PDB file of C-alpha atoms in Angstrom:
ATOM      1  CA  MET A   1       2.074  -1.407  -6.799  1.00 45.00           C
ATOM      2  CA  ALA A   2       0.847  -0.099 -10.447  1.00 46.00           C
ATOM      3  CA  TYR A   3      -1.938  -1.340 -11.922  1.00 43.00           C
ATOM      4  CA  ARG A   4      -3.772  -0.599 -15.039  1.00 45.00           C
ATOM      5  CA  LEU A   5      -7.306  -0.582 -16.326  1.00 44.00           C
ATOM      6  CA  PRO A   6      -8.136  -2.993 -18.939  1.00 44.00           C
ATOM      7  CA  ALA A   7     -10.195  -1.687 -21.497  1.00 35.00           C
ATOM      8  CA  ALA A   8     -13.349  -4.086 -21.249  1.00 36.00           C
ATOM      9  CA  THR A   9     -13.412  -6.581 -18.511  1.00 53.00           C
ATOM     10  CA  THR A  10     -16.232  -8.914 -17.892  1.00 55.00           C
ATOM     11  CA  MET A  11     -15.370 -10.846 -14.587  1.00 74.00           C
ATOM     12  CA  GLN A  12     -17.359  -9.332 -12.123  1.00 85.00           C
ATOM     13  CA  MET A  13     -17.145 -11.003  -8.321  1.00 92.00           C
ATOM     14  CA  THR A  14     -16.935  -9.726  -4.569  1.00 94.00           C
ATOM     15  CA  SER A  15     -14.420  -9.342  -2.288  1.00 94.00           C
ATOM     16  CA  ASP A  16     -14.712 -12.640  -0.855  1.00 92.00           C
ATOM     17  CA  ASP A  17     -14.828 -14.300  -4.599  1.00 93.00           C
ATOM     18  CA  PHE A  18     -11.915 -12.403  -5.190  1.00 92.00           C
ATOM     19  CA  LEU A  19     -10.080 -13.350  -2.391  1.00 92.00           C
ATOM     20  CA  ALA A  20     -10.968 -17.616  -3.337  1.00 91.00           C
ATOM     21  CA  TRP A  21     -10.016 -17.150  -6.772  1.00 90.00           C
ATOM     22  CA  ASP A  22      -6.954 -18.393  -8.735  1.00 84.00           C
ATOM     23  CA  SER A  23      -6.390 -16.800 -12.137  1.00 84.00           C
ATOM     24  CA  GLY A  24      -4.193 -19.635 -13.202  1.00 83.00           C
ATOM     25  CA  ASP A  25      -2.159 -17.452 -15.355  1.00 86.00           C
ATOM     26  CA  GLY A  26       0.513 -16.230 -12.959  1.00 81.00           C
ATOM     27  CA  SER A  27      -0.883 -12.890 -13.250  1.00 83.00           C
ATOM     28  CA  ARG A  28      -1.157 -10.494 -10.365  1.00 87.00           C
ATOM     29  CA  TYR A  29      -4.617  -8.729  -9.755  1.00 90.00           C
ATOM     30  CA  GLU A  30      -6.462  -6.312  -7.677  1.00 92.00           C
ATOM     31  CA  LEU A  31     -10.211  -6.287  -7.789  1.00 94.00           C
ATOM     32  CA  ILE A  32     -11.621  -2.409  -8.078  1.00 94.00           C
ATOM     33  CA  ASP A  33     -15.273  -1.809  -8.120  1.00 94.00           C
ATOM     34  CA  GLY A  34     -15.825  -5.399  -8.829  1.00 95.00           C
ATOM     35  CA  GLN A  35     -14.057  -6.391 -11.665  1.00 93.00           C
ATOM     36  CA  THR A  36     -10.497  -8.020 -11.886  1.00 91.00           C
ATOM     37  CA  VAL A  37      -7.560  -5.440 -12.875  1.00 90.00           C
ATOM     38  CA  VAL A  38      -4.033  -6.614 -13.733  1.00 88.00           C
ATOM     39  CA  MET A  39      -1.232  -5.353 -11.912  1.00 87.00           C
ATOM     40  CA  GLU A  40       1.670  -3.954 -13.894  1.00 83.00           C
ATOM     41  CA  SER A  41       5.293  -5.289 -12.833  1.00 84.00           C
ATOM     42  CA  ALA A  42       6.983  -2.302 -10.632  1.00 85.00           C
ATOM     43  CA  SER A  43      11.309  -1.217 -11.674  1.00 89.00           C
ATOM     44  CA  GLU A  44      13.707  -1.503  -9.670  1.00 91.00           C
ATOM     45  CA  GLY A  45      13.749   1.637  -7.891  1.00 91.00           C
ATOM     46  CA  HIS A  46      10.337   1.228  -7.035  1.00 92.00           C
ATOM     47  CA  GLN A  47      11.113  -2.397  -5.283  1.00 94.00           C
ATOM     48  CA  ILE A  48      14.331  -1.185  -3.478  1.00 96.00           C
ATOM     49  CA  VAL A  49      12.063   1.453  -1.908  1.00 97.00           C
ATOM     50  CA  ALA A  50       9.139  -1.387  -0.771  1.00 96.00           C
ATOM     51  CA  CYS A  51      11.761  -3.268   0.631  1.00 97.00           C
ATOM     52  CA  ASN A  52      14.077  -0.576   2.514  1.00 97.00           C
ATOM     53  CA  LEU A  53      10.165   0.382   4.066  1.00 98.00           C
ATOM     54  CA  TYR A  54       9.320  -2.984   4.638  1.00 98.00           C
ATOM     55  CA  VAL A  55      12.926  -4.520   6.308  1.00 98.00           C
ATOM     56  CA  ALA A  56      12.758  -1.236   8.725  1.00 98.00           C
ATOM     57  CA  MET A  57       8.967  -1.567   9.950  1.00 98.00           C
ATOM     58  CA  ARG A  58       9.680  -5.486  10.367  1.00 97.00           C
ATOM     59  CA  GLN A  59      12.395  -5.149  12.459  1.00 97.00           C
ATOM     60  CA  HIS A  60      10.650  -2.163  14.302  1.00 97.00           C
ATOM     61  CA  LEU A  61       7.644  -4.074  15.194  1.00 97.00           C
ATOM     62  CA  HIS A  62       9.294  -7.465  15.655  1.00 95.00           C
ATOM     63  CA  GLY A  63       7.569  -9.297  18.838  1.00 92.00           C
ATOM     64  CA  ALA A  64       4.766  -6.250  18.844  1.00 92.00           C
ATOM     65  CA  PRO A  65       0.973  -7.551  17.986  1.00 91.00           C
ATOM     66  CA  CYS A  66       1.454  -6.203  14.665  1.00 93.00           C
ATOM     67  CA  ARG A  67       3.297  -7.305  11.317  1.00 93.00           C
ATOM     68  CA  ALA A  68       4.573  -5.508   8.776  1.00 96.00           C
ATOM     69  CA  ILE A  69       3.931  -7.304   4.778  1.00 94.00           C
ATOM     70  CA  LEU A  70       4.653  -6.692   1.271  1.00 93.00           C
ATOM     71  CA  SER A  71       2.438  -7.216  -1.599  1.00 87.00           C
ATOM     72  CA  LEU A  72      -0.538  -8.733   0.612  1.00 90.00           C
ATOM     73  CA  GLU A  73      -4.374  -8.420  -0.306  1.00 93.00           C
ATOM     74  CA  VAL A  74      -6.176  -5.721   1.535  1.00 95.00           C
ATOM     75  CA  ARG A  75     -10.019  -6.380   1.600  1.00 94.00           C
ATOM     76  CA  CYS A  76     -11.298  -2.343   2.046  1.00 95.00           C
ATOM     77  CA  ASP A  77     -14.758  -3.797   1.076  1.00 95.00           C
ATOM     78  CA  ASP A  78     -17.323  -5.992  -0.907  1.00 95.00           C
ATOM     79  CA  GLY A  79     -15.945  -5.254  -4.538  1.00 95.00           C
ATOM     80  CA  ASN A  80     -12.213  -3.741  -3.637  1.00 96.00           C
ATOM     81  CA  CYS A  81      -9.368  -5.748  -2.732  1.00 95.00           C
ATOM     82  CA  LEU A  82      -6.022  -3.661  -3.313  1.00 95.00           C
ATOM     83  CA  VAL A  83      -2.581  -5.063  -2.828  1.00 94.00           C
ATOM     84  CA  PRO A  84      -0.207  -2.363  -1.702  1.00 96.00           C
ATOM     85  CA  ASP A  85       3.556  -2.433  -1.627  1.00 95.00           C
ATOM     86  CA  VAL A  86       3.688  -2.634   2.064  1.00 97.00           C
ATOM     87  CA  MET A  87       1.243  -2.742   4.721  1.00 96.00           C
ATOM     88  CA  VAL A  88       0.511  -3.046   8.696  1.00 96.00           C
ATOM     89  CA  TYR A  89      -1.688  -5.337   9.441  1.00 93.00           C
ATOM     90  CA  CYS A  90      -2.901  -6.275  13.420  1.00 91.00           C
ATOM     91  CA  ASP A  91      -5.434  -9.308  12.090  1.00 75.00           C
ATOM     92  CA  LYS A  92      -6.137 -11.749  15.286  1.00 72.00           C
ATOM     93  CA  ASP A  93      -8.084 -13.970  13.081  1.00 65.00           C
ATOM     94  CA  LYS A  94      -4.647 -14.588  11.127  1.00 72.00           C
ATOM     95  CA  ARG A  95      -6.223 -14.607   7.580  1.00 72.00           C
ATOM     96  CA  PRO A  96      -4.167 -15.634   4.875  1.00 77.00           C
ATOM     97  CA  ARG A  97      -5.162 -12.822   2.511  1.00 82.00           C
ATOM     98  CA  GLY A  98      -7.704 -10.023   2.521  1.00 87.00           C
ATOM     99  CA  MET A  99      -6.696  -8.470   5.851  1.00 90.00           C
ATOM    100  CA  GLU A 100      -8.692  -5.202   7.500  1.00 90.00           C
ATOM    101  CA  ALA A 101      -7.233  -4.421  10.424  1.00 92.00           C
ATOM    102  CA  CYS A 102      -4.398  -1.873   8.790  1.00 95.00           C
ATOM    103  CA  PRO A 103      -3.570   0.791  10.749  1.00 97.00           C
ATOM    104  CA  LEU A 104      -0.558   1.900   8.184  1.00 98.00           C
ATOM    105  CA  ILE A 105      -1.118   1.313   4.256  1.00 98.00           C
ATOM    106  CA  VAL A 106       2.371   2.325   2.269  1.00 97.00           C
ATOM    107  CA  GLU A 107       1.978   2.381  -1.848  1.00 96.00           C
ATOM    108  CA  VAL A 108       5.310   3.655  -3.638  1.00 96.00           C
ATOM    109  CA  LEU A 109       4.402   5.319  -6.471  1.00 93.00           C
ATOM    110  CA  SER A 110       5.127   4.193 -10.034  1.00 88.00           C
ATOM    111  CA  ARG A 111       4.527   7.476 -13.258  1.00 85.00           C
ATOM    112  CA  SER A 112       1.805   5.067 -14.341  1.00 83.00           C
ATOM    113  CA  SER A 113       0.154   4.350 -10.747  1.00 84.00           C
ATOM    114  CA  ALA A 114       0.937   8.016  -8.961  1.00 88.00           C
ATOM    115  CA  ARG A 115      -2.295   9.703  -9.644  1.00 88.00           C
ATOM    116  CA  ASP A 116      -4.446   6.809  -8.756  1.00 88.00           C
ATOM    117  CA  ASP A 117      -2.326   6.289  -5.886  1.00 90.00           C
ATOM    118  CA  ARG A 118      -3.253   9.239  -4.449  1.00 92.00           C
ATOM    119  CA  THR A 119      -6.847   9.682  -5.188  1.00 91.00           C
ATOM    120  CA  ARG A 120      -8.525   6.641  -5.968  1.00 93.00           C
ATOM    121  CA  LYS A 121      -6.648   4.083  -4.234  1.00 94.00           C
ATOM    122  CA  PHE A 122      -6.340   6.270  -0.812  1.00 96.00           C
ATOM    123  CA  ALA A 123     -10.294   6.840  -1.151  1.00 96.00           C
ATOM    124  CA  ARG A 124     -10.798   3.016  -1.013  1.00 96.00           C
ATOM    125  CA  TYR A 125      -7.985   2.629   1.502  1.00 96.00           C
ATOM    126  CA  ARG A 126      -9.866   5.143   3.662  1.00 96.00           C
ATOM    127  CA  ARG A 127     -12.892   2.461   4.075  1.00 96.00           C
ATOM    128  CA  LEU A 128     -10.848   0.472   5.873  1.00 95.00           C
ATOM    129  CA  ALA A 129     -11.884   1.361  10.077  1.00 94.00           C
ATOM    130  CA  ALA A 130      -7.972   0.514  11.247  1.00 95.00           C
ATOM    131  CA  LEU A 131      -6.852   2.469   9.083  1.00 97.00           C
ATOM    132  CA  SER A 132      -4.776   5.469  10.269  1.00 97.00           C
ATOM    133  CA  GLU A 133      -1.952   6.466   8.447  1.00 98.00           C
ATOM    134  CA  TYR A 134      -1.541   6.444   4.601  1.00 98.00           C
ATOM    135  CA  LEU A 135       2.387   6.881   3.519  1.00 98.00           C
ATOM    136  CA  VAL A 136       3.095   7.478  -0.279  1.00 97.00           C
ATOM    137  CA  VAL A 137       6.308   7.422  -1.327  1.00 97.00           C
ATOM    138  CA  ASP A 138       7.620   9.155  -4.825  1.00 95.00           C
ATOM    139  CA  TRP A 139      10.977   7.396  -5.185  1.00 94.00           C
ATOM    140  CA  GLU A 140      12.209   9.237  -7.934  1.00 93.00           C
ATOM    141  CA  GLN A 141      11.736  12.614  -6.270  1.00 94.00           C
ATOM    142  CA  ARG A 142      12.506  11.064  -3.266  1.00 95.00           C
ATOM    143  CA  ALA A 143       9.733  12.997  -1.258  1.00 96.00           C
ATOM    144  CA  THR A 144       7.257  11.025   0.653  1.00 97.00           C
ATOM    145  CA  GLU A 145       3.957  12.137   2.104  1.00 96.00           C
ATOM    146  CA  VAL A 146       1.966  10.667   4.986  1.00 98.00           C
ATOM    147  CA  HIS A 147      -1.558  11.471   5.479  1.00 98.00           C
ATOM    148  CA  ARG A 148      -2.767  10.938   9.202  1.00 98.00           C
ATOM    149  CA  LEU A 149      -6.308  10.831  10.018  1.00 97.00           C
ATOM    150  CA  ALA A 150      -7.023  13.363  12.657  1.00 96.00           C
ATOM    151  CA  ILE A 151      -8.884  13.405  15.823  1.00 95.00           C
ATOM    152  CA  ASP A 152     -12.123  15.240  13.879  1.00 96.00           C
ATOM    153  CA  GLY A 153     -11.932  12.411  11.262  1.00 95.00           C
ATOM    154  CA  SER A 154      -9.968  14.787   8.430  1.00 96.00           C
ATOM    155  CA  TRP A 155      -6.940  13.835   6.778  1.00 97.00           C
ATOM    156  CA  GLN A 156      -3.834  15.323   7.579  1.00 97.00           C
ATOM    157  CA  VAL A 157      -1.032  15.527   5.288  1.00 97.00           C
ATOM    158  CA  THR A 158       2.707  16.141   6.203  1.00 97.00           C
ATOM    159  CA  ARG A 159       4.921  16.281   3.312  1.00 97.00           C
ATOM    160  CA  TYR A 160       8.805  14.828   3.584  1.00 97.00           C
ATOM    161  CA  ALA A 161      11.954  15.929   1.444  1.00 95.00           C
ATOM    162  CA  GLY A 162      14.985  14.028   0.431  1.00 89.00           C
ATOM    163  CA  GLY A 163      16.678  13.105   4.009  1.00 91.00           C
ATOM    164  CA  GLU A 164      14.329  14.362   6.322  1.00 96.00           C
ATOM    165  CA  VAL A 165      13.036  12.043   9.025  1.00 97.00           C
ATOM    166  CA  VAL A 166       9.513  10.661   8.818  1.00 97.00           C
ATOM    167  CA  TYR A 167       7.969   9.516  11.429  1.00 97.00           C
ATOM    168  CA  LEU A 168       4.857   7.171  11.398  1.00 98.00           C
ATOM    169  CA  ALA A 169       2.847   7.665  14.611  1.00 97.00           C
ATOM    170  CA  SER A 170       0.879   4.513  13.778  1.00 97.00           C
ATOM    171  CA  ILE A 171       3.758   2.425  14.879  1.00 97.00           C
ATOM    172  CA  ASP A 172       6.085   5.096  16.769  1.00 97.00           C
ATOM    173  CA  LEU A 173       8.706   4.508  14.249  1.00 98.00           C
ATOM    174  CA  ALA A 174      11.083   7.502  12.855  1.00 97.00           C
ATOM    175  CA  LEU A 175      12.424   6.622   9.656  1.00 97.00           C
ATOM    176  CA  PRO A 176      15.304   8.667   8.145  1.00 97.00           C
ATOM    177  CA  GLY A 177      15.151   9.502   4.681  1.00 95.00           C
ATOM    178  CA  GLU A 178      18.427   8.020   4.126  1.00 96.00           C
ATOM    179  CA  VAL A 179      16.662   4.583   5.278  1.00 97.00           C
ATOM    180  CA  ILE A 180      13.862   4.997   3.055  1.00 97.00           C
ATOM    181  CA  PHE A 181      16.041   5.919  -0.783  1.00 96.00           C
ATOM    182  CA  ALA A 182      19.054   3.573   0.296  1.00 95.00           C
ATOM    183  CA  ASP A 183      20.859   2.239  -2.199  1.00 93.00           C
ATOM    184  CA  LEU A 184      18.720   3.760  -5.161  1.00 90.00           C
ATOM    185  CA  GLU A 185      21.865   4.885  -6.879  1.00 83.00           C
ATOM    186  CA  ALA A 186      22.395   1.291  -8.179  1.00 68.00           C
ATOM    187  CA  ALA A 187      19.222   1.038  -9.497  1.00 65.00           C
ATOM    188  CA  ALA A 188      18.894   1.664 -13.696  1.00 55.00           C
TER     189      ALA A 188
END
């Protein structure tokens, strides 16, 4: 999901405070370095791709101990709770929000969020001990990047274009580009 940093934020809180908080204003928020940040609405194309990925992952994981879910908070550390477009989580504690046991996080890029999704958000997600893959999808360019944690602790990136098959080792799923980018022709 895209987010914009407000000009000034005075509401400082911890992740636990944030997860218990209800703004009451109908807006969606992330917690970035202890400050609440309003999330922008996503475009139709963005939502189509996020839903395509969610449906494919949800069906693949049916009956498995891990689950795919859309737009739920991930607790990266005490001052950061982010909302990825899709995530796979394996939380045995069955938390309602603030997941931590996430082997796979997915961000679908928007023009306003692309740089932050690839840099700052990825840096925060890497604080999750369970994270082994970060999937970044550029729906406008029909391109994907899989950032995978290597055995030596480094992150390796594999790039895919268009209809190529994207392999997600964390959940043993091969996703054809045609599935990821299905129905985009109808999006404005």
